[in-house]
Coordinates of C-alpha atoms in Angstrom, one line a residue:
M1054 CA -0.2 -0.1 -0.3
W1055 CA 1.4 3.5 -0.6
Q1056 CA 1.2 6.8 1.6
V1057 CA 0.6 9.8 -0.1
R1058 CA 1.9 12.8 2.2
F1059 CA 2.0 17.0 1.2
L1060 CA 4.9 18.6 3.0
F1061 CA 4.6 22.1 3.4
D1062 CA 5.8 24.8 6.1
E1063 CA 6.4 22.8 9.4
Y1064 CA 3.5 20.2 8.3
A1065 CA 2.5 16.9 6.7
L1066 CA -0.6 16.0 5.7
D1067 CA -0.7 12.2 5.3
V1068 CA -3.7 11.5 2.7
D1069 CA -4.0 7.8 3.8
R1070 CA -4.2 8.7 7.5
R1071 CA -6.1 11.2 7.3
E1072 CA -3.7 13.4 9.6
L1073 CA -2.4 16.7 9.7
H1074 CA 1.1 17.0 11.5
R1075 CA 3.4 19.3 12.8
G1076 CA 6.6 17.8 13.4
Q1077 CA 6.1 14.7 15.4
V1078 CA 2.8 16.2 16.9
V1079 CA -0.8 15.2 15.0
V1080 CA -2.5 18.5 14.8
P1081 CA -6.7 17.8 15.5
V1082 CA -8.6 18.8 12.7
T1083 CA -12.2 17.9 12.1
P1084 CA -12.9 15.8 8.8
Q1085 CA -14.5 18.6 7.0
V1086 CA -11.4 20.6 7.7
F1087 CA -8.9 17.7 6.4
D1088 CA -11.1 17.6 3.0
L1089 CA -10.8 21.3 2.8
I1090 CA -6.6 21.7 3.5
E1091 CA -6.2 18.4 1.2
Y1092 CA -8.6 20.3 -1.5
L1093 CA -6.2 23.4 -1.4
I1094 CA -3.2 21.5 -1.8
R1095 CA -4.2 19.3 -4.7
N1096 CA -5.4 22.5 -6.3
S1097 CA -2.7 25.1 -5.8
D1098 CA -2.0 26.0 -9.4
R1099 CA -5.1 27.4 -9.3
V1100 CA -7.5 29.6 -7.7
V1101 CA -10.4 27.6 -6.6
T1102 CA -13.9 29.5 -6.1
K1103 CA -16.5 29.4 -3.5
D1104 CA -18.8 27.1 -5.8
D1105 CA -15.8 24.4 -5.8
L1106 CA -15.3 23.9 -2.3
I1107 CA -19.3 23.9 -2.1
S1108 CA -19.4 21.2 -4.8
T1109 CA -16.5 19.3 -3.4
I1110 CA -16.4 19.7 0.4
W1111 CA -20.1 20.2 1.3
S1112 CA -21.3 17.9 -1.9
G1113 CA -23.2 20.5 -3.7
R1114 CA -25.1 21.4 -0.2
I1115 CA -26.5 25.2 0.4
V1116 CA -23.8 26.6 3.0
S1117 CA -23.8 30.3 4.1
D1118 CA -20.3 32.4 3.4
A1119 CA -20.6 32.4 7.3
A1120 CA -19.8 29.0 7.6
L1121 CA -17.5 28.9 4.5
T1122 CA -15.6 31.8 6.9
T1123 CA -15.5 29.5 9.8
R1124 CA -14.0 26.4 8.1
L1125 CA -11.5 28.4 6.1
N1126 CA -10.3 30.2 9.4
A1127 CA -10.7 26.5 11.1
A1128 CA -8.2 25.6 8.3
R1129 CA -5.6 28.2 8.7
N1130 CA -5.6 28.0 12.5
A1131 CA -4.4 24.3 12.1
I1132 CA -1.9 24.8 9.7
G1133 CA -0.4 27.9 11.4
D1134 CA -2.0 30.3 9.7
T1135 CA -4.1 33.8 9.7
G1136 CA -6.8 35.8 7.8
E1137 CA -4.7 38.5 8.2
K1138 CA -1.2 37.4 7.1
Q1139 CA -2.6 34.8 4.8
R1140 CA 1.0 33.1 4.0
L1141 CA -0.8 29.6 3.5
I1142 CA -4.2 30.5 2.0
K1143 CA -4.7 33.3 0.4
T1144 CA -8.6 34.9 0.0
L1145 CA -8.5 36.6 -3.6
P1146 CA -11.8 39.0 -3.9
R1147 CA -14.7 38.1 -5.6
K1148 CA -12.3 35.4 -7.2
G1149 CA -11.8 32.6 -4.5
F1150 CA -9.0 31.2 -2.5
R1151 CA -5.7 29.6 -3.5
F1152 CA -2.8 27.8 -1.3
V1153 CA 0.3 29.7 -1.9
G1154 CA 2.5 27.9 0.6
A1155 CA 5.4 25.9 -1.2
V1156 CA 3.9 21.9 -1.6
R1157 CA 6.1 18.9 -1.9
E1158 CA 4.2 15.5 -2.2
V1159 CA 6.2 12.6 -1.6
R1160 CA 4.6 8.7 -2.2
G1161 CA 6.1 5.8 -0.5
S1162 CA 5.3 2.5 0.8
A1163 CA 3.6 2.1 4.0
H1164 CA 6.8 -0.9 5.2
E1165 CA 9.6 1.2 4.0
A1166 CA 10.9 5.1 4.1
V1167 CA 8.9 7.2 2.1
G1168 CA 10.1 7.9 -1.3
P1169 CA 11.5 10.6 -3.2
V1170 CA 9.7 14.0 -4.2
E1171 CA 6.9 13.0 -7.3
R1172 CA 5.7 16.7 -7.4
T1173 CA 7.1 20.2 -8.6
V1174 CA 8.0 23.0 -5.5
D1175 CA 6.4 25.7 -5.8
T1176 CA 5.8 25.8 -10.2
P1177 CA 3.8 28.7 -11.5
P1178 CA 0.8 28.0 -11.6
R1179 CA -1.1 26.7 -15.4
L1180 CA -2.2 29.0 -17.9
S1181 CA -0.7 31.7 -15.6
I1182 CA 0.5 34.7 -17.8
V1183 CA 1.3 38.2 -17.9
V1184 CA 0.8 40.8 -20.3
L1185 CA 3.6 43.0 -20.4
P1186 CA 2.8 46.9 -21.7
F1187 CA 2.9 47.0 -25.2
A1188 CA 5.5 49.5 -27.1
N1189 CA 4.6 52.4 -28.9
L1190 CA 6.5 52.2 -31.7
S1191 CA 4.9 54.8 -33.6
G1192 CA 7.4 57.5 -32.7
D1193 CA 4.2 59.7 -31.3
P1194 CA 3.7 59.9 -27.6
Q1195 CA 0.2 61.1 -28.0
Q1196 CA -0.3 57.1 -29.0
D1197 CA 0.3 55.5 -25.7
Y1198 CA -3.2 56.0 -23.9
F1199 CA -4.2 53.4 -27.1
V1200 CA -1.3 51.0 -26.8
D1201 CA -1.7 50.8 -23.0
G1202 CA -5.5 50.2 -23.8
V1203 CA -4.8 47.8 -25.8
T1204 CA -2.4 46.2 -23.0
E1205 CA -5.2 46.6 -20.4
S1206 CA -8.4 45.3 -22.2
L1207 CA -6.1 42.3 -22.7
T1208 CA -5.4 42.0 -19.5
T1209 CA -8.9 42.0 -18.7
D1210 CA -10.0 39.7 -21.8
L1211 CA -7.7 37.0 -20.4
T1212 CA -9.1 36.5 -17.1
R1213 CA -11.8 35.3 -19.0
I1214 CA -10.4 32.3 -20.1
S1215 CA -11.1 29.3 -17.8
G1216 CA -8.8 28.5 -15.2
S1217 CA -6.1 31.1 -16.0
F1218 CA -4.0 33.1 -13.7
V1219 CA -3.0 36.5 -15.1
I1220 CA -1.0 39.3 -13.4
A1221 CA -2.7 42.4 -12.8
R1222 CA -2.0 45.4 -14.7
N1223 CA -0.5 47.4 -11.8
S1224 CA 2.6 44.5 -11.6
A1225 CA 2.4 44.2 -15.3
F1226 CA 3.1 47.8 -16.2
S1227 CA 5.9 48.3 -13.3
Y1228 CA 8.2 46.3 -16.6
K1229 CA 6.9 49.3 -18.7
G1230 CA 9.9 51.0 -20.5
R1231 CA 12.6 48.6 -19.0
A1232 CA 14.6 46.1 -21.0
I1233 CA 13.4 42.8 -19.5
D1234 CA 14.8 38.8 -19.7
V1235 CA 11.4 37.4 -19.9
R1236 CA 12.8 34.2 -17.7
Q1237 CA 14.0 36.7 -15.2
V1238 CA 9.7 38.1 -15.5
G1239 CA 8.9 34.6 -15.0
R1240 CA 10.5 34.0 -11.8
E1241 CA 9.8 37.2 -10.7
L1242 CA 5.9 36.9 -11.1
N1243 CA 5.7 33.3 -11.1
V1244 CA 4.1 32.5 -14.1
R1245 CA 4.8 30.4 -17.1
Y1246 CA 3.7 32.6 -19.9
V1247 CA 5.0 35.8 -21.0
L1248 CA 3.5 38.2 -23.5
E1249 CA 5.1 40.8 -25.2
G1250 CA 4.1 43.3 -28.3
S1251 CA 4.1 46.4 -30.0
V1252 CA 1.8 48.8 -31.7
Q1253 CA 2.7 51.1 -34.6
R1254 CA 0.7 53.6 -36.3
S1255 CA 2.0 54.2 -39.8
G1256 CA -0.5 56.4 -42.3
Q1257 CA -3.8 55.3 -42.1
R1258 CA -2.8 51.6 -41.1
L1259 CA -2.3 50.2 -37.8
R1260 CA 0.1 47.1 -37.2
I1261 CA 0.4 45.1 -34.0
N1262 CA 2.7 42.6 -32.9
A1263 CA 2.4 39.7 -30.2
Q1264 CA 4.6 37.0 -29.3
L1265 CA 4.1 34.5 -26.6
A1266 CA 7.5 33.2 -24.9
D1267 CA 7.6 30.6 -22.3
A1268 CA 9.2 31.8 -19.2
S1269 CA 11.2 29.0 -17.8
S1270 CA 12.5 28.6 -21.3
G1271 CA 12.5 31.9 -23.0
L1272 CA 11.9 30.2 -26.0
H1273 CA 8.9 31.8 -28.4
L1274 CA 6.1 29.5 -28.4
W1275 CA 3.7 31.9 -31.0
A1276 CA 3.9 34.8 -32.8
E1277 CA 1.3 36.9 -34.6
R1278 CA 0.6 40.2 -36.8
F1279 CA -2.2 41.9 -37.1
E1280 CA -2.6 44.7 -39.6
K1281 CA -5.7 46.9 -40.0
P1282 CA -6.7 50.3 -41.8
V1283 CA -7.2 53.2 -38.9
A1284 CA -11.2 53.9 -38.2
A1285 CA -12.3 54.4 -34.8
L1286 CA -9.5 53.7 -32.5
F1287 CA -11.8 52.4 -30.0
D1288 CA -13.6 50.2 -32.2
M1289 CA -10.5 48.8 -33.4
Q1290 CA -8.8 48.5 -30.0
D1291 CA -12.2 45.8 -28.9
E1292 CA -11.9 43.9 -32.3
L1293 CA -8.2 43.4 -32.2
V1294 CA -8.2 42.7 -28.1
S1295 CA -10.7 40.0 -29.1
R1296 CA -8.9 38.5 -31.6
L1297 CA -5.9 38.4 -29.5
A1298 CA -7.6 36.6 -26.5
N1299 CA -9.0 33.8 -28.9
T1300 CA -6.3 33.0 -30.2
L1301 CA -4.2 33.3 -26.9
G1302 CA -6.8 30.8 -25.4
T1303 CA -6.0 27.9 -28.2
Q1304 CA -2.3 28.7 -27.6
L1305 CA -2.6 28.5 -23.7
V1306 CA -4.7 25.5 -24.3
E1307 CA -2.1 23.7 -26.9
A1308 CA 1.0 24.8 -24.3
E1309 CA -0.4 22.9 -21.4
A1310 CA -1.6 20.0 -23.9
R1311 CA 2.4 19.5 -24.5
R1312 CA 3.7 20.1 -20.6
A1313 CA 0.9 17.5 -19.7
Q1314 CA 2.6 14.9 -21.9
R1315 CA 5.7 14.6 -20.6
T1316 CA 4.3 14.8 -16.7
P1317 CA 5.4 11.5 -15.4
H1318 CA 2.1 11.6 -12.9
P1319 CA -0.8 13.4 -14.5
D1320 CA -3.6 15.2 -12.5
A1321 CA -6.9 15.7 -13.5
M1322 CA -6.0 19.3 -15.5
D1323 CA -3.1 18.0 -17.4
L1324 CA -5.6 15.0 -18.6
Y1325 CA -8.1 18.0 -19.5
F1326 CA -5.7 19.8 -21.0
Q1327 CA -4.3 16.5 -23.3
G1328 CA -8.5 16.3 -23.8
R1329 CA -8.9 19.6 -25.1
A1330 CA -6.2 19.5 -27.4
W1331 CA -7.2 16.2 -29.1
L1332 CA -11.0 17.9 -29.5
L1333 CA -9.1 21.1 -31.0
K1334 CA -7.3 18.1 -33.7
G1335 CA -11.1 18.1 -35.2
F1336 CA -13.7 15.3 -35.4
S1337 CA -12.5 12.3 -36.4
L1338 CA -13.2 9.0 -35.1
E1339 CA -10.2 8.9 -33.5
C1340 CA -9.4 12.7 -32.2
L1341 CA -13.3 12.1 -30.4
T1342 CA -12.1 8.6 -29.1
Q1343 CA -8.5 10.4 -27.7
A1344 CA -10.7 13.4 -26.1
R1345 CA -13.5 11.5 -24.6
S1346 CA -10.6 9.1 -23.2
F1347 CA -9.0 11.9 -21.4
F1348 CA -11.9 14.1 -20.2
E1349 CA -13.4 10.4 -18.3
R1350 CA -9.9 9.9 -16.8
S1351 CA -9.7 13.6 -15.5
L1352 CA -13.2 12.8 -14.5
E1353 CA -11.6 10.5 -12.3
F1354 CA -9.4 11.8 -10.9
D1355 CA -11.3 14.7 -10.0
P1356 CA -15.0 14.2 -10.0
G1357 CA -15.8 18.0 -9.7
N1358 CA -13.3 19.0 -12.5
V1359 CA -15.8 21.7 -14.8
D1360 CA -13.8 21.9 -17.2
S1361 CA -13.5 18.5 -18.1
M1362 CA -17.5 18.3 -17.7
I1363 CA -18.4 20.6 -20.2
G1364 CA -15.6 18.9 -22.8
L1365 CA -17.2 15.3 -22.1
A1366 CA -20.7 17.4 -23.1
N1367 CA -19.1 18.2 -25.8
V1368 CA -17.8 15.1 -27.2
D1369 CA -21.3 13.5 -26.6
S1370 CA -22.7 16.5 -28.5
I1371 CA -20.2 15.5 -31.3
V1372 CA -20.8 12.2 -31.9
A1373 CA -24.3 12.0 -31.8
N1374 CA -24.4 14.9 -34.5
S1375 CA -22.1 13.2 -36.6
F1376 CA -24.8 10.3 -37.8
T1377 CA -23.0 7.7 -37.1
T1378 CA -24.4 6.0 -34.1
D1379 CA -28.4 4.9 -33.6
D1380 CA -27.8 5.8 -29.9
G1381 CA -27.3 9.5 -30.7
S1382 CA -30.6 10.1 -28.7
A1383 CA -28.9 9.0 -25.6
R1384 CA -25.5 10.2 -26.3
L1385 CA -27.8 14.0 -26.2
I1386 CA -29.4 12.8 -23.2
A1387 CA -26.0 12.8 -21.6
A1388 CA -24.5 15.7 -22.5
E1389 CA -27.3 17.9 -21.4
A1390 CA -26.8 16.2 -17.9
M1391 CA -23.2 16.7 -18.1
A1392 CA -23.8 20.6 -19.1
N1393 CA -26.6 20.9 -16.5
K1394 CA -24.1 19.6 -13.5
A1395 CA -21.0 21.8 -14.9
L1396 CA -24.0 24.9 -14.6
S1397 CA -25.4 24.0 -11.1
I1398 CA -21.6 24.1 -10.1
T1399 CA -20.1 27.3 -12.0
P1400 CA -23.4 28.9 -12.9
N1401 CA -21.7 32.2 -14.6
R1402 CA -19.0 29.7 -17.2
A1403 CA -19.9 30.9 -20.4
A1404 CA -19.0 27.2 -22.2
A1405 CA -21.2 25.4 -20.0
H1406 CA -23.6 27.4 -22.0
L1407 CA -22.2 27.2 -25.0
A1408 CA -22.0 23.3 -24.5
R1409 CA -25.9 23.1 -23.1
G1410 CA -26.9 24.9 -26.3
W1411 CA -25.6 22.9 -28.9
V1412 CA -27.6 19.7 -27.2
Q1413 CA -30.4 22.1 -27.6
I1414 CA -30.1 22.7 -31.0
F1415 CA -29.7 19.2 -32.1
T1416 CA -33.1 18.1 -29.6
N1417 CA -35.4 20.7 -31.6
R1418 CA -34.9 23.5 -29.0
A1419 CA -33.2 26.1 -31.4
A1420 CA -35.2 28.9 -29.8
Q1421 CA -34.3 28.4 -26.3
A1422 CA -30.3 27.5 -27.2
V1423 CA -30.5 31.2 -29.1
R1424 CA -31.4 32.9 -25.4
G1425 CA -29.3 30.5 -23.4
L1426 CA -26.3 31.5 -26.2
E1427 CA -27.0 35.5 -26.0
H1428 CA -26.9 35.0 -22.2
A1429 CA -23.1 33.2 -23.2
L1430 CA -22.2 36.4 -24.9
V1431 CA -22.9 38.1 -22.2
L1432 CA -20.7 36.4 -19.7
N1433 CA -18.0 36.7 -22.3
P1434 CA -18.2 39.3 -25.4
N1435 CA -15.3 37.1 -27.0
A1436 CA -17.3 34.0 -27.3
A1437 CA -16.9 33.7 -31.1
N1438 CA -17.9 30.1 -30.9
A1439 CA -21.5 31.3 -29.6
H1440 CA -22.0 33.5 -32.3
A1441 CA -21.0 30.7 -34.4
A1442 CA -23.7 28.6 -33.0
L1443 CA -26.3 31.1 -33.5
G1444 CA -25.9 31.1 -36.7
C1445 CA -26.5 27.0 -36.8
A1446 CA -29.3 27.3 -34.1
K1447 CA -31.1 29.5 -37.4
F1448 CA -31.3 27.0 -39.9
Y1449 CA -32.9 25.3 -37.8
M1450 CA -35.6 27.6 -37.1
G1451 CA -36.2 27.9 -40.6
R1452 CA -33.7 31.2 -41.1
A1453 CA -30.9 29.8 -43.1
A1454 CA -30.4 33.5 -44.6
E1455 CA -29.4 34.9 -41.5
T1456 CA -26.9 32.2 -40.9
E1457 CA -23.9 33.6 -42.9
G1458 CA -24.5 36.9 -40.7
H1459 CA -23.4 35.1 -37.5
I1460 CA -20.8 33.2 -38.7
R1461 CA -19.4 36.6 -40.3
E1462 CA -19.1 38.1 -36.7
A1463 CA -17.7 35.2 -35.5
L1464 CA -14.9 35.3 -38.2
R1465 CA -14.2 39.0 -37.4
L1466 CA -13.8 38.4 -34.2
S1467 CA -11.4 35.5 -34.2
P1468 CA -10.5 34.9 -38.0
R1469 CA -7.9 32.3 -37.8
D1470 CA -9.5 30.6 -34.7
V1471 CA -9.0 26.5 -34.5
E1472 CA -12.3 26.3 -35.0
A1473 CA -12.9 28.1 -37.8
Y1474 CA -13.6 25.2 -40.1
Q1475 CA -16.6 24.3 -38.6
W1476 CA -18.2 27.8 -38.6
T1477 CA -17.2 27.5 -42.1
C1478 CA -19.2 24.0 -42.8
I1479 CA -22.3 25.7 -41.1
V1480 CA -22.9 28.3 -43.8
G1481 CA -22.0 25.7 -46.4
V1482 CA -25.1 23.5 -45.0
A1483 CA -27.3 26.9 -44.5
K1484 CA -26.5 27.4 -48.4
L1485 CA -27.1 24.2 -49.5
L1486 CA -30.4 23.9 -47.4
L1487 CA -31.3 27.2 -49.3
G1488 CA -30.5 26.1 -52.8
S1489 CA -27.8 28.1 -53.1
D1490 CA -25.3 25.2 -54.1
L1491 CA -22.0 26.5 -55.4
E1492 CA -22.1 29.3 -52.9
A1493 CA -22.1 26.1 -50.4
V1494 CA -19.2 24.6 -52.5
G1495 CA -16.9 27.6 -51.8
W1496 CA -18.2 27.8 -47.9
L1497 CA -17.8 24.0 -47.6
R1498 CA -14.1 23.7 -49.6
R1499 CA -12.8 26.2 -47.1
S1500 CA -13.8 24.3 -44.6
T1501 CA -12.2 21.0 -45.6
E1502 CA -8.8 22.9 -46.4
A1503 CA -8.9 24.5 -43.0
N1504 CA -9.5 21.0 -41.1
R1505 CA -9.4 17.2 -43.1
N1506 CA -10.2 15.7 -39.9
F1507 CA -14.2 17.1 -40.3
P1508 CA -16.2 14.2 -41.6
L1509 CA -19.1 16.3 -41.6
A1510 CA -17.6 19.2 -43.9
H1511 CA -16.4 16.3 -46.6
L1512 CA -20.5 14.7 -46.5
T1513 CA -22.4 18.0 -47.0
L1514 CA -19.4 19.0 -49.5
A1515 CA -20.5 15.8 -51.3
A1516 CA -24.2 16.3 -51.1
A1517 CA -23.6 19.7 -52.6
L1518 CA -21.2 18.7 -55.5
G1519 CA -23.6 16.0 -56.3
L1520 CA -26.2 18.4 -56.6
T1521 CA -24.2 20.6 -58.7
G1522 CA -23.8 17.7 -61.6
A1523 CA -20.4 17.2 -60.4
L1524 CA -20.4 13.4 -59.6
D1525 CA -16.6 12.3 -59.6
E1526 CA -15.9 15.1 -56.9
A1527 CA -19.2 14.2 -55.4
R1528 CA -17.8 10.8 -54.5
T1529 CA -14.7 11.3 -53.6
A1530 CA -15.8 14.2 -51.1
A1531 CA -18.0 11.3 -49.6
S1532 CA -15.3 8.6 -49.4
T1533 CA -13.4 11.1 -47.4
G1534 CA -16.0 11.3 -45.2
L1535 CA -17.1 8.3 -44.7
A1536 CA -13.5 7.1 -44.3
L1537 CA -13.0 8.9 -41.2
H1538 CA -16.5 8.3 -39.9
P1539 CA -17.8 4.8 -41.4
G1540 CA -21.3 5.0 -39.8
F1541 CA -22.7 7.7 -41.2
T1542 CA -25.8 7.1 -43.1
I1543 CA -29.0 8.3 -44.6
R1544 CA -30.7 6.6 -42.5
R1545 CA -29.3 7.6 -39.6
F1546 CA -29.2 11.1 -41.1
L1547 CA -33.2 11.3 -41.4
A1548 CA -33.4 9.6 -37.9
A1549 CA -32.4 12.8 -35.5
K1550 CA -34.9 14.9 -35.2
Q1551 CA -33.4 18.0 -34.8
S1552 CA -35.8 20.3 -36.1
D1553 CA -39.9 19.9 -37.2
N1554 CA -39.3 23.6 -39.2
S1555 CA -40.7 22.5 -42.4
I1556 CA -38.3 25.5 -44.1
Y1557 CA -35.6 23.4 -42.8
L1558 CA -36.9 19.8 -43.2
A1559 CA -37.5 21.1 -46.7
G1560 CA -33.8 21.7 -47.3
R1561 CA -32.8 18.3 -45.5
E1562 CA -34.8 16.6 -48.4
R1563 CA -31.9 18.6 -51.0
A1564 CA -29.1 17.4 -48.4
C1565 CA -30.4 13.7 -48.8
E1566 CA -30.8 13.6 -52.7
G1567 CA -27.4 14.8 -52.8
F1568 CA -26.1 12.3 -50.7
R1569 CA -27.4 9.7 -52.7
L1570 CA -26.0 11.2 -55.7
A1571 CA -22.7 11.2 -53.7
G1572 CA -22.9 7.5 -53.1
V1573 CA -23.4 8.1 -49.7
P1574 CA -24.8 4.6 -47.7
E1575 CA -29.0 4.6 -47.4
G1576 CA -27.7 2.6 -43.9

């Protein structure tokens, strides 16, 4: 039998014996206080919200703020901390709590000396980043207000990324005008990533350069240039910041997934990031299978991990909407239950509202989905994928002519988004339903060229090509889609009761005609 102990300050938390030791002395704590200390330590790489604590420690029961404060004070007293000093347990106003002490995890046999350290010591939190003040390269000091505005807005918008730890504006601006080494910044602020940038205005054009660096190695992970004609400066600032925030969200997830692959003992968040990275690759059978495996393993480690709940809900929704299985209804029921569970823990998580919105779209509740998606955009105005989902909802409501406008808004906010191939496919479907087959082909080719691992885009392209008379190309596209998802059949496509709108149903019949011309199996 293995023992797990967390060592910090003068204390040792023995997980297996459920004992807190100070030196050789056992410190008496109630079971609930022990659970609270253990949970904070195991999640010391992030800020733990009140909802997280209630869900895990109190199993979701209603708990007053006074009761929560009492337990936190008892935990602090047990480990020699106070609410004033907060050496080990820090309260972050309006955000939550974080264990900030240096922790070592040691494992060993119950019959032998405790083994070597397995866990990192005082490592920076995951998704921790500082946005350094962007440099004004315009040669015009009066442009400083715009450049500083970009830096401040981006700092604010990055905090909307789930689990992110973003250094506050005042600390970041202490580096303004200084020659810096990103590795030194990383050590001083205890962050994993540093974002640098510059803004240059020349005549009527504005150029923004941004670079994301690994703070431990100093290596650049990503660089991008954004260039636009100068119009209304503040409107443009909002758009550029949104584009940067959307792109950075994906880049940070991928960077964390690469770190997780090298971790010998992954935890729930390591597994989540790997699952998310697989889902970002595409919707092929392999991608979905791998993503599901990582999300499920993450939830085995931490049943309260909201990110993995949302990930699993999305996988089930995607599988149900791939028309490759006869248990699509059961998948959607499971997806909605998981999304609702996530929302019960974190009711203001935009991604959870989005996950539930997709289920509602696919279960003949598109109008209800629209309300939830609009609320998600209130919570996170940068959620370009929520605009895309609105576009999808509209064609199920018989309003396919509105779809393109929603997708163009998503692309405006995040033109190089890793999920943009899904959005262009949505427009392609809308055009097909409207009878604009040549336009559909253009949008669907754009989707397949952006990501070859999206079976539905290939299959919808096959239908559109079939209706235009390009039968050889249609059959090739169908073969590609079926290779990625062999279970797709026209019978399964028709069996999905996604909408009873008569306009949509008429368009669906056109799609089926195209499938047949392309050689898609009837099933």
